[in-house]
Amino acid sequence: MKIILLGAPGAGKGTVAKLLSEYDGSVQISTGDILRSAVKTGSELGKKAKAYMDAGDLVPDELIMALMRERLAAPDCRQGFILDGFPRTIPQADALKGLLRELRIELDFVVSLEVPREVILDRLTTRRTCSNPDCQEIYNIKSNPPLPDGRCKKCGSLTIQRDDETEAAIQYRLETYEKKTSPLIEFYRTEGLLRQFPSVSSVETVAAVKRQLGK
Ligand code: AMP
């Protein structure tokens, strides 16, 4: 499958992307995960991105496009991909359209995950993420907790609350989403690619996406 997942922070893009990727082997491409790993390893990209990320701001479009140009041209994307957290702005969506044309890649559709704000706030403040950059498993202290000592069930590393998941940072990220990312819904509606999925569980969303794909 070749799809984009759109949705506010905390709408469940990461979980849905992971499940879809396990289903047919399409690669999950999360710009957030790539950037967090870059910050951890201290690469050039990481150094440039860190301050924006800590503030809950978007990283500049040029940096993201340089990263995605390379990523989408990689051979593993030929089989299929799930874009999780990209594009995030109209300039990114425009640039992606050109890039896909260049690479002769056609998207199946764009999945818009529609989740009420109260649900999002609750989910984000209770989220914990594995601190191992190669793992980054996501937990929720209410519905899917890590081990009792706070360690990751998969790799044993400590799970943490991300710096950008404090209450204040979340409010700011949601405002950024409204201002910069939500216009993408109209953009993809106009392109005839938008498919809207109301707030349900990740498993139900995945089933609905598969039906939409005719699988
Ligand atoms: P996420 O894990 O998708 O919520 O991303 C975490 C942070 O990484 C965001 O708050 C942004 O600072 C940055 N980021 C991730 N994807 C993008 C993108 N497509 N454009 C700009 N910044 C991004």
PDB file of C-alpha atoms and ligand atoms in Angstrom, residues 9 13 30-33 35-36 49 52-54 56-61 64 84-89 92 127 162 164 173, ligand 1:
ATOM      1  CA  PRO A   9      -0.684  14.543  17.361  1.00  0.00           C
ATOM      2  CA  LYS A  13      -1.065   7.559  13.436  1.00  0.00           C
ATOM      3  CA  SER A  30       7.671   8.369  10.598  1.00  0.00           C
ATOM      4  CA  THR A  31       9.457  11.691  10.257  1.00  0.00           C
ATOM      5  CA  GLY A  32       9.089  12.151  14.039  1.00  0.00           C
ATOM      6  CA  ASP A  33      10.927   8.852  14.721  1.00  0.00           C
ATOM      7  CA  LEU A  35      14.161  13.098  13.700  1.00  0.00           C
ATOM      8  CA  ARG A  36      14.235  11.771  17.284  1.00  0.00           C
ATOM      9  CA  ALA A  49      16.052  19.890  14.325  1.00  0.00           C
ATOM     10  CA  TYR A  52      12.292  23.214  16.966  1.00  0.00           C
ATOM     11  CA  MET A  53      11.223  19.845  18.320  1.00  0.00           C
ATOM     12  CA  ASP A  54      11.791  20.777  21.961  1.00  0.00           C
ATOM     13  CA  GLY A  56       6.858  21.828  19.829  1.00  0.00           C
ATOM     14  CA  ASP A  57       7.427  23.709  16.551  1.00  0.00           C
ATOM     15  CA  LEU A  58       7.629  22.170  13.133  1.00  0.00           C
ATOM     16  CA  VAL A  59      11.096  21.561  11.707  1.00  0.00           C
ATOM     17  CA  PRO A  60      11.652  23.702   8.552  1.00  0.00           C
ATOM     18  CA  ASP A  61      10.198  22.289   5.330  1.00  0.00           C
ATOM     19  CA  ILE A  64      12.110  17.595   6.025  1.00  0.00           C
ATOM     20  CA  ASP A  84       3.220   8.843   9.380  1.00  0.00           C
ATOM     21  CA  GLY A  85       3.605  12.510  10.321  1.00  0.00           C
ATOM     22  CA  PHE A  86       4.502  13.718   6.849  1.00  0.00           C
ATOM     23  CA  PRO A  87       3.468  15.924   5.113  1.00  0.00           C
ATOM     24  CA  ARG A  88       2.679  18.449   7.868  1.00  0.00           C
ATOM     25  CA  THR A  89       2.354  21.684   5.862  1.00  0.00           C
ATOM     26  CA  GLN A  92       5.498  19.836   2.129  1.00  0.00           C
ATOM     27  CA  ARG A 127       1.722   8.174  26.611  1.00  0.00           C
ATOM     28  CA  ARG A 162       8.691  12.792  25.668  1.00  0.00           C
ATOM     29  CA  ASP A 164       7.069  17.483  23.808  1.00  0.00           C
ATOM     30  CA  ARG A 173       1.491  21.277  19.215  1.00  0.00           C
TER      31      ARG A 173
HETATM   32  P1  AMP B   1       5.682  13.392  15.796  1.00  0.00           P
HETATM   33  O1  AMP B   1       6.323  12.252  16.491  1.00  0.00           O
HETATM   34  O2  AMP B   1       5.189  13.033  14.417  1.00  0.00           O
HETATM   35  O3  AMP B   1       4.624  14.075  16.618  1.00  0.00           O
HETATM   36  O4  AMP B   1       6.826  14.496  15.558  1.00  0.00           O
HETATM   37  C1  AMP B   1       7.540  15.061  16.640  1.00  0.00           C
HETATM   38  C2  AMP B   1       8.128  16.391  16.220  1.00  0.00           C
HETATM   39  O5  AMP B   1       9.010  16.213  15.101  1.00  0.00           O
HETATM   40  C3  AMP B   1       7.119  17.433  15.748  1.00  0.00           C
HETATM   41  O6  AMP B   1       6.528  18.149  16.819  1.00  0.00           O
HETATM   42  C4  AMP B   1       7.990  18.317  14.868  1.00  0.00           C
HETATM   43  O7  AMP B   1       8.820  19.150  15.642  1.00  0.00           O
HETATM   44  C5  AMP B   1       8.896  17.304  14.185  1.00  0.00           C
HETATM   45  N1  AMP B   1       8.317  16.798  12.915  1.00  0.00           N
HETATM   46  C6  AMP B   1       7.932  15.520  12.636  1.00  0.00           C
HETATM   47  N2  AMP B   1       7.468  15.419  11.368  1.00  0.00           N
HETATM   48  C7  AMP B   1       7.571  16.658  10.830  1.00  0.00           C
HETATM   49  C8  AMP B   1       7.246  17.211   9.572  1.00  0.00           C
HETATM   50  N3  AMP B   1       6.723  16.465   8.573  1.00  0.00           N
HETATM   51  N4  AMP B   1       7.472  18.534   9.373  1.00  0.00           N
HETATM   52  C9  AMP B   1       8.009  19.308  10.338  1.00  0.00           C
HETATM   53  N5  AMP B   1       8.331  18.858  11.558  1.00  0.00           N
HETATM   54  C10 AMP B   1       8.119  17.541  11.817  1.00  0.00           C
END
